[in-house]
Tab-separated table of C-alpha atoms and ligand atoms in Angstrom:
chain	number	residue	atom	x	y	z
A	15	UNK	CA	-31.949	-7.788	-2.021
A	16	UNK	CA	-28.181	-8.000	-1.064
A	17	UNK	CA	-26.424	-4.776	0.264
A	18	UNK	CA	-24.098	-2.986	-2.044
A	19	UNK	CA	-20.462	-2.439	-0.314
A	20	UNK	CA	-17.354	-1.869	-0.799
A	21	UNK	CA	-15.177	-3.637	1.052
A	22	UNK	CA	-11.670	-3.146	2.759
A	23	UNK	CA	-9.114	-5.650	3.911
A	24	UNK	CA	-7.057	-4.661	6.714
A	25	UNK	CA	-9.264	-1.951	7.462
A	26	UNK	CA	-7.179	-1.427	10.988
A	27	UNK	CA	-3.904	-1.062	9.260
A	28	UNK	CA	-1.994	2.344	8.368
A	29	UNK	CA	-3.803	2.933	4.950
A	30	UNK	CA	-6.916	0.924	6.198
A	31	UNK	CA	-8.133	3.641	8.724
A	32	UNK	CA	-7.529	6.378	6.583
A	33	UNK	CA	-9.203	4.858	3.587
A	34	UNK	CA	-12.166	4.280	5.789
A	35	UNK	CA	-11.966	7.961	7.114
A	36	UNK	CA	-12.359	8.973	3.779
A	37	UNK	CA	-14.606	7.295	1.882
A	38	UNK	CA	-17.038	7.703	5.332
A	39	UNK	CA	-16.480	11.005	4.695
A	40	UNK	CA	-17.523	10.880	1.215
A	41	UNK	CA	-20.873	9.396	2.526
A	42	UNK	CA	-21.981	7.758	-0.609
A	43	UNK	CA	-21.401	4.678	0.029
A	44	UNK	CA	-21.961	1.870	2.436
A	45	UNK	CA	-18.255	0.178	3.713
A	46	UNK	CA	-17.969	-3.050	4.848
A	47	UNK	CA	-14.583	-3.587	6.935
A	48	UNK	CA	-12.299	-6.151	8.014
A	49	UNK	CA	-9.270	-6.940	9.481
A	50	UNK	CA	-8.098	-10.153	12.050
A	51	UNK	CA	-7.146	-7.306	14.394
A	52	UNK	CA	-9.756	-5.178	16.127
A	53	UNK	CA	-11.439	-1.931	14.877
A	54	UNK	CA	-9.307	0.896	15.897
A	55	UNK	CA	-11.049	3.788	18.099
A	56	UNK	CA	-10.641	6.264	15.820
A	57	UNK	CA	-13.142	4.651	13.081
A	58	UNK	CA	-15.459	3.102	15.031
A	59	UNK	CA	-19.053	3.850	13.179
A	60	UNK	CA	-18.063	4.660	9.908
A	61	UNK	CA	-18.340	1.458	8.627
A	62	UNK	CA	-20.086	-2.325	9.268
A	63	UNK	CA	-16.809	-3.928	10.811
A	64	UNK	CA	-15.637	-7.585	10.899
A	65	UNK	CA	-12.880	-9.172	12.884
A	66	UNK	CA	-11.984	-12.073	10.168
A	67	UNK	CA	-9.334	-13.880	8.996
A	68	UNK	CA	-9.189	-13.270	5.376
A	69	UNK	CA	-7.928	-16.983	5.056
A	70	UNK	CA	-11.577	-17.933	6.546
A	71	UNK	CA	-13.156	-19.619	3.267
A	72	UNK	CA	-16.847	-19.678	5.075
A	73	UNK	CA	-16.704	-16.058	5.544
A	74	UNK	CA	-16.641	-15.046	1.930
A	75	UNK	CA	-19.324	-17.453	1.118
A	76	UNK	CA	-21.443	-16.091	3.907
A	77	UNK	CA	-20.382	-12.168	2.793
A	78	UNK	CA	-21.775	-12.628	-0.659
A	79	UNK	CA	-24.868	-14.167	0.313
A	80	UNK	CA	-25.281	-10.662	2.625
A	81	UNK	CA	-23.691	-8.039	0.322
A	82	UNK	CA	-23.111	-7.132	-3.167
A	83	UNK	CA	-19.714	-6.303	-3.222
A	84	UNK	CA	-19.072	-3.472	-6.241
A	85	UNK	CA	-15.465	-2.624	-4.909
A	86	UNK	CA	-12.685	-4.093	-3.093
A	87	UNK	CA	-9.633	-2.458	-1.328
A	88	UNK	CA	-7.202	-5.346	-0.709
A	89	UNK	CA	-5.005	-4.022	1.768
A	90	UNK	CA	-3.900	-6.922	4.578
A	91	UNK	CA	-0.787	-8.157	4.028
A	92	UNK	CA	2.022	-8.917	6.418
A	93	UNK	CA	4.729	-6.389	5.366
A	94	UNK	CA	8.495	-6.726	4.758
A	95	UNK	CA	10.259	-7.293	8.090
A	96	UNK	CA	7.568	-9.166	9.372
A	97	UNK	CA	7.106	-11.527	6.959
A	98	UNK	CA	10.954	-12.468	6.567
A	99	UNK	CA	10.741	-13.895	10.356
A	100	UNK	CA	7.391	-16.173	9.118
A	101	UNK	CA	7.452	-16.731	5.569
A	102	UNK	CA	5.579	-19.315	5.092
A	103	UNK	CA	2.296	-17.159	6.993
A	104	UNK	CA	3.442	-14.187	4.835
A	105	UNK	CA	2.382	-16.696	1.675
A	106	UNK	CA	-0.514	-17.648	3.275
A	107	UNK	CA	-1.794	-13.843	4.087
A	108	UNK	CA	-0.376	-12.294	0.781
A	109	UNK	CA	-0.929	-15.331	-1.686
A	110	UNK	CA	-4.181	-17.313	-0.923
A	111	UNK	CA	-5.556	-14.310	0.591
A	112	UNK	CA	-5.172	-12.369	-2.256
A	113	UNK	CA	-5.861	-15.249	-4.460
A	114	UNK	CA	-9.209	-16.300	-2.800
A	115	UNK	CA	-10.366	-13.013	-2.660
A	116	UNK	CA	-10.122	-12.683	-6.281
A	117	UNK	CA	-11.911	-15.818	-7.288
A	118	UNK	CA	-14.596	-14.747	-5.355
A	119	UNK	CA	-14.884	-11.051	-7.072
A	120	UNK	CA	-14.890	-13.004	-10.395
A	121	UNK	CA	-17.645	-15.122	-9.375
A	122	UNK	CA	-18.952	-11.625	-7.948
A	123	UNK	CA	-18.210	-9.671	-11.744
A	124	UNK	CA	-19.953	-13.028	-13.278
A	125	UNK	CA	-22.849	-12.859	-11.417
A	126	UNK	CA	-23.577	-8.953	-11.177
A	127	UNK	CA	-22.442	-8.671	-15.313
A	128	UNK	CA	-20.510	-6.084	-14.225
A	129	UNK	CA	-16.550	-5.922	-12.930
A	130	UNK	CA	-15.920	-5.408	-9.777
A	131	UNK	CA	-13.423	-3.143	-9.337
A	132	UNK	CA	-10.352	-4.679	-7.166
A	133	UNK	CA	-7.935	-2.074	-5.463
A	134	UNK	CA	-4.590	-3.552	-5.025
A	135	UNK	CA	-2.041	-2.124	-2.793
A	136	UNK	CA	1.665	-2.833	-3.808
A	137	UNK	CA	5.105	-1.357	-3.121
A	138	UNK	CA	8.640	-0.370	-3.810
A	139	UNK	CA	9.351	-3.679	-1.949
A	140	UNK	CA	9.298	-5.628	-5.508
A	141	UNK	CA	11.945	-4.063	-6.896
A	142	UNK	CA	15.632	-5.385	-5.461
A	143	UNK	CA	18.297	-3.722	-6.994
A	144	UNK	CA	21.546	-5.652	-6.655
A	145	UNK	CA	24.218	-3.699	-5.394
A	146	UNK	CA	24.651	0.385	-4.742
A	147	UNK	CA	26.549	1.252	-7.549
A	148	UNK	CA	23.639	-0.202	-10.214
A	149	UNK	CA	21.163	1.666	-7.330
A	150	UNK	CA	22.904	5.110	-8.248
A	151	UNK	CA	23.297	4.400	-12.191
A	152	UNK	CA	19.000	3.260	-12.290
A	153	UNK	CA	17.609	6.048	-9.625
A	154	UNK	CA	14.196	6.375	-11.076
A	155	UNK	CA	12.812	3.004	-11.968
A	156	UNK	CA	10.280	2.144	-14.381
A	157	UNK	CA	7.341	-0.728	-13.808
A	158	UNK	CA	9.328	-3.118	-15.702
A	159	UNK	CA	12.365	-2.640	-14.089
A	160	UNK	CA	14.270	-4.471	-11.309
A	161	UNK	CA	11.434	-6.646	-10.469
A	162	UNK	CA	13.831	-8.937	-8.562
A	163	UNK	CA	12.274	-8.652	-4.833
A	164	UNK	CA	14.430	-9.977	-2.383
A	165	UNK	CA	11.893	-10.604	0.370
A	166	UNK	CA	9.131	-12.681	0.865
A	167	UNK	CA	6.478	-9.174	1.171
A	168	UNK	CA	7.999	-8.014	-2.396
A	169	UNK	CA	7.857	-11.756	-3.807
A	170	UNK	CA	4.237	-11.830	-2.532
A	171	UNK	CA	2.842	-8.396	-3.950
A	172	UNK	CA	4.991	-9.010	-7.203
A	173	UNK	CA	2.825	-12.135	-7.896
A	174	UNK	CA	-0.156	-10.388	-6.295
A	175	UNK	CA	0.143	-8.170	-9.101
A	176	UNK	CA	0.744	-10.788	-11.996
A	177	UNK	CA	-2.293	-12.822	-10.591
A	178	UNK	CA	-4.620	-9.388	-10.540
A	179	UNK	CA	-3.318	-8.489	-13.843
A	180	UNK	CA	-4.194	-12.378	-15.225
A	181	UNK	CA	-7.995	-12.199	-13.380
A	182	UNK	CA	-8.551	-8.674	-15.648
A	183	UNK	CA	-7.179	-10.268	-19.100
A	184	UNK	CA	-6.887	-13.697	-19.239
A	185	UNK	CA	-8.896	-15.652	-16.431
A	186	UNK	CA	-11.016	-18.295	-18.378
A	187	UNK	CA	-9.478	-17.389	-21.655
A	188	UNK	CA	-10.337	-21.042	-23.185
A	189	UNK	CA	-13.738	-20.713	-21.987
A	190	UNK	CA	-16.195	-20.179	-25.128
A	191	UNK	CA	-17.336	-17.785	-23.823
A	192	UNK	CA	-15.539	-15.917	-21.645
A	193	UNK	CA	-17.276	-14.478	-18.375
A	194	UNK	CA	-17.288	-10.865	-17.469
A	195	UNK	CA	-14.422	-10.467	-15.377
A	196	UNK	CA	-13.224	-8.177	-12.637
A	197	UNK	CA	-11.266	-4.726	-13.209
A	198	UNK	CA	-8.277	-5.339	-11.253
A	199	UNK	CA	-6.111	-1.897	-10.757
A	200	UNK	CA	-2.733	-1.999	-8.385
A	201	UNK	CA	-0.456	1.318	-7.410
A	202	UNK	CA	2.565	0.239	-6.336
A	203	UNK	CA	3.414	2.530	-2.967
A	204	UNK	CA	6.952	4.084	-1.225
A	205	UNK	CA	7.313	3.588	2.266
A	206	UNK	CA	4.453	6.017	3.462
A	207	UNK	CA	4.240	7.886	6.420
A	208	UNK	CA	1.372	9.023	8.677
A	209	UNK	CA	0.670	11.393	10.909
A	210	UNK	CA	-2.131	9.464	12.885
A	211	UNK	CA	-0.410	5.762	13.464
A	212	UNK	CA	3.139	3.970	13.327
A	213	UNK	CA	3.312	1.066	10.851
A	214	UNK	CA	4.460	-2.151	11.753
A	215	UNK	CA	6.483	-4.681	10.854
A	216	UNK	CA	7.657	-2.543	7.611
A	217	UNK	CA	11.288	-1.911	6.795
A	218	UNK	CA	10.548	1.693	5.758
A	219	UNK	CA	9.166	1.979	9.433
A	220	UNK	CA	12.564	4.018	10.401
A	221	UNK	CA	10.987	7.351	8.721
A	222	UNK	CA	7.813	7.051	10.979
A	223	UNK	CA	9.297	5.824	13.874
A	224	UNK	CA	11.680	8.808	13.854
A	225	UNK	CA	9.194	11.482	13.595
A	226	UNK	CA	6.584	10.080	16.307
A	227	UNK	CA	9.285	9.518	18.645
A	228	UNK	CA	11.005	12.944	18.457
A	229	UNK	CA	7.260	14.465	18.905
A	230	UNK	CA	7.258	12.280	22.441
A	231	UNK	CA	10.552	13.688	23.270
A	232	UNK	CA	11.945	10.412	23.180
A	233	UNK	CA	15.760	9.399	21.541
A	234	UNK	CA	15.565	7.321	18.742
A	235	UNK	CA	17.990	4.873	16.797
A	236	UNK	CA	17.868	4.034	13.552
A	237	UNK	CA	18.150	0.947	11.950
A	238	UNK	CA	19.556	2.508	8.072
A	239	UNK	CA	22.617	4.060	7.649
A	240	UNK	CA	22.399	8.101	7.492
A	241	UNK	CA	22.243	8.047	3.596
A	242	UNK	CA	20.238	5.357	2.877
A	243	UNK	CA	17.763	6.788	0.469
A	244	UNK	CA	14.353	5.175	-0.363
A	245	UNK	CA	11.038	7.066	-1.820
A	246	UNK	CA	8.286	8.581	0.441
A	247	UNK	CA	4.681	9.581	0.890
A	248	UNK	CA	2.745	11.177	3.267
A	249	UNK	CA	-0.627	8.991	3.805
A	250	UNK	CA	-2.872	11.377	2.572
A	251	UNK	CA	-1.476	11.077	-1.052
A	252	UNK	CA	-1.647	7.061	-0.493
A	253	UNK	CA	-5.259	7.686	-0.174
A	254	UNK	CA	-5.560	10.178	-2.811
A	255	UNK	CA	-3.416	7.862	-5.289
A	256	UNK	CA	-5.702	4.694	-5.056
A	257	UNK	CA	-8.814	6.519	-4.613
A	258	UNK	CA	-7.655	8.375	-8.214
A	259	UNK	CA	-7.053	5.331	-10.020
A	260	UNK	CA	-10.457	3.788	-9.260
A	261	UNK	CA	-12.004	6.745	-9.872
A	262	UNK	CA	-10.117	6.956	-13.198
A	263	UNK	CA	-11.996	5.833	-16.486
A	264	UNK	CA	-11.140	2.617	-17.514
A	265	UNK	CA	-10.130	3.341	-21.391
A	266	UNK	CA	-7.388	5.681	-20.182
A	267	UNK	CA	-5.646	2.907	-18.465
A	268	UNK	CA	-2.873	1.336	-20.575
A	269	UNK	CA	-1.218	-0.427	-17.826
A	270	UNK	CA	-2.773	-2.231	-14.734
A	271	UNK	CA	0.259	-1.029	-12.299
A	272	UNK	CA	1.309	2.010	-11.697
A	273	UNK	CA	4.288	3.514	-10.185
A	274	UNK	CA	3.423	6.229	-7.542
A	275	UNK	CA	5.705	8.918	-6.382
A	276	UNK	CA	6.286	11.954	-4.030
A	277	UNK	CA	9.155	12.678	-2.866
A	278	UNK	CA	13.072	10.726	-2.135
A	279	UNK	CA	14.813	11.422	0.617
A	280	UNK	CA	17.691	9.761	2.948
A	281	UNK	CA	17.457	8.881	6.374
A	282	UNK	CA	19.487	11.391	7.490
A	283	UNK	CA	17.425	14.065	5.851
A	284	UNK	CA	14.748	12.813	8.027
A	285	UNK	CA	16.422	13.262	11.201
A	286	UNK	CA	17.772	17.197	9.970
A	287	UNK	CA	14.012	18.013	9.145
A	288	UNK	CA	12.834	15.952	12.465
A	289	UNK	CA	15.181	18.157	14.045
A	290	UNK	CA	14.046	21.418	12.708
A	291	UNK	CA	10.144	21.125	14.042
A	292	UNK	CA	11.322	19.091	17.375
A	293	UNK	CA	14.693	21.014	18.212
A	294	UNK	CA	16.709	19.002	20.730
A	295	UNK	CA	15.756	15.905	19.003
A	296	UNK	CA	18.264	12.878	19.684
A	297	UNK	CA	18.722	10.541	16.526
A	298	UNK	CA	21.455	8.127	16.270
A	299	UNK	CA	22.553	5.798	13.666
A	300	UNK	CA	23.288	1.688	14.347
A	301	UNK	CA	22.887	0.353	11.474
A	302	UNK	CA	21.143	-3.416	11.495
A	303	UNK	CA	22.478	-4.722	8.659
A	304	UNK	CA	20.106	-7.091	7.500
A	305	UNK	CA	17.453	-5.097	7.819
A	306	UNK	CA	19.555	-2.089	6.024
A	307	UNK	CA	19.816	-4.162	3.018
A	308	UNK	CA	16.303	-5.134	2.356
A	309	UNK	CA	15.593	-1.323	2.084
A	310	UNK	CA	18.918	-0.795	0.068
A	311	UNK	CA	17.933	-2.835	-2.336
A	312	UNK	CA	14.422	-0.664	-3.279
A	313	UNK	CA	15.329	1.991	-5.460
A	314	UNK	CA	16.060	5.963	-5.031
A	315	UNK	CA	12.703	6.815	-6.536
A	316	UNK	CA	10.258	5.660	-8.610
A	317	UNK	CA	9.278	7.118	-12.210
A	318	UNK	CA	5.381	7.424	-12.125
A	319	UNK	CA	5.377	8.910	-15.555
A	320	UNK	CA	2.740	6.192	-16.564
A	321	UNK	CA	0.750	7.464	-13.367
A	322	UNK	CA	0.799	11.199	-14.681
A	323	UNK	CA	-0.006	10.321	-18.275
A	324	UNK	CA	-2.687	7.899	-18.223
A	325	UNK	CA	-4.959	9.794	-14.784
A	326	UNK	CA	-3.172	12.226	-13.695
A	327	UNK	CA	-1.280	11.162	-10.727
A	328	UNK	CA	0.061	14.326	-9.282
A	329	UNK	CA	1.478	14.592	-5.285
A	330	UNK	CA	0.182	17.075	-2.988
A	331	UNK	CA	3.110	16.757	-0.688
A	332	UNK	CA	6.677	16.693	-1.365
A	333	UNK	CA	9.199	16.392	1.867
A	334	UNK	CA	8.790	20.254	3.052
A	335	UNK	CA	5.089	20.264	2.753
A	336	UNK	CA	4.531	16.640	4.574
A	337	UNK	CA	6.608	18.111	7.531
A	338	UNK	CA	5.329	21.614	7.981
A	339	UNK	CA	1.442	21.002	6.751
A	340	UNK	CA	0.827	17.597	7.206
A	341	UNK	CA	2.952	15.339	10.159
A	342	UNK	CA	3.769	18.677	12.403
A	343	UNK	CA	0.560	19.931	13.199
A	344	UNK	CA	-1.276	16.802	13.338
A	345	UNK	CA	1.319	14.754	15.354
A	346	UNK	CA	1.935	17.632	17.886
A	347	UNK	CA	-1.923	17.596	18.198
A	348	UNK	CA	-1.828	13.885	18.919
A	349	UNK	CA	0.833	13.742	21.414
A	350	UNK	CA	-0.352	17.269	23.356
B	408	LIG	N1	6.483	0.047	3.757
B	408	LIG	C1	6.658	-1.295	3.277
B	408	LIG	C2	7.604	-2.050	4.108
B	408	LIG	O1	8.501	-1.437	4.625
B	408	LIG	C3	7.163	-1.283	1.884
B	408	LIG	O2	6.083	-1.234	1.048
B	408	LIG	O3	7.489	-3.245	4.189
């Protein structure tokens, strides 16, 4: 008999470790990991871990003769900054990854007679809003709106989307008769912020960046203007928001993307609530300017209304409350 998992892609990333924190935590069921980069220390035994390339066509083959996979968390990707210095790896990581990965939990959803439920990650990053003044006049943004990404990360998790959306409703449409397919459910993410690690390669990496540095004592420059304003989350919402949607029942769901929210804030009132918990605190602004507009172009905030309606999407932490509960304690643990 074949193990039942579920697995997670880029299991060492931000979101990665927690997810695996928590569903260990849970204890009900048995996680297989994997990321190309090695198992961080601070999850080591919670789950069966695999350094792999998700681009490694053997390994999937050889996965699903091991393990039934029920669920999958899709989470590697090469984010936004990285991926505009190699976009052509970005396709390969975001695209076929994504793309091979849902063929197989097709075949998997065939074969079982049952979907498997796939957990897609996406972000503010596929909106691109064209200039400041239409940023101001559409602050909250629907699904629908602005999907005009102007980087290869928000190109990438725009079609990651589409593709996950086909698999659930259309894939083999023509067949005659059409094969149990997978239940493919995406929340599209603001720049999120953790106490525990620093992302990288992000564009949205300023708000993190800022806070762990100013708990080392150390100065730090940032790359946005003072009131560039983007949305937020602290990471254990992230968790909370996809762990909610697959939890939700499927007949509630009208939409397979949802908009996730917590809180919008500027750059500046970062550094002014960085300031308050670490007094003496040195933040300056220098502005990089092409890095400044890929995060202009993602909107104020994000309407999650759908979110709300159809399961009940509701943040625990809004900017206050991710400060002086969440990033405070836990990062002046961390750095003691
Ligand atoms: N945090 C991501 C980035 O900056 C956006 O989803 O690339």
């Amino acid at each position: 008999m074949r193990k039942k998992v579920t697995l997670i892609t880029g299991a060492s990333g931000e979101v990665g470790t927690a997810l695996v924190e928590r569903l260990a935590a849970e204890g009900n069921r048995r996680i297989l990991a994997m990321d190309v980069h090695p198992e961080p220390d601070n999850i080591k035994g919670m789950s069966t871990f695999l350094q792999a390339d998700i681009l490694d066509k053997n390994l999937f083959s050889r996965l699903v003769a091991e393990y039934e996979i029920e669920t999958i968390y899709h989470l590697a990707a090469l984010l936004s900054t990285r991926a505009e210095f190699t976009p052509e790896t970005a396709h390969r990581v975001n695209v076929e990854g994504t793309m091979m990965l849902l063929q197989m939990a097709a075949e998997q959803s065939a074969w079982r007679g049952e979907p498997v439920l796939f957990m897609f990650p996406s972000s503010i990053a596929v909106y691109g809003l064209p200039d400041l003044d239409t940023k101001q006049r559409y602050s909250r943004v629907r699904e629908w709106e602005w999907n005009y990404p102007t980087t290869m990360y928000g190109c990438n998790k725009l079609y990651g989307e589409m593709l996950g959306s086909y698999f659930n409703k259309n894939y083999r449409q023509l067949a005659a008769e059409r094969p149990i397919t997978l239940d493919f459910r995406s929340v599209r993410y603001p720049g999120l912020i953790s106490a525990f690690t620093v992302p990288t390669g992000g564009t949205s990496d300023y708000a993190s960046e800022m806070i762990h540095a100013a708990a080392q004592n150390k100065p730090y420059t940032c790359f946005v203007r003072e009131g560039l304003t983007i949305p937020f989350m602290a990471m254990p919402d992230a968790v909370d928001s996809i762990l909610d949607l697959a939890n939700a029942p499927r007949e509630n769901l009208r939409h397979q993307v949802y908009n996730v929210g917590a809180f919008s804030i500027s750059a500046g009132d970062i550094r002014d609530l960085v300031v308050k918990a670490f007094p003496g605190t040195e933040v300056t602004f220098e502005p990089d300017l092409k890095r400044q507009n890929i995060a202009e172009s993602w909107p104020i905030d994000v309407d999650d209304s759908a979110a709300r309606r159809d399961w009940g999407w509701e943040p625990k932490f809004d900017a206050v409350r991710t400060f002086t509960e969440y990033l405070i304690p836990n990062i002046k643990k961390r750095y003691q």
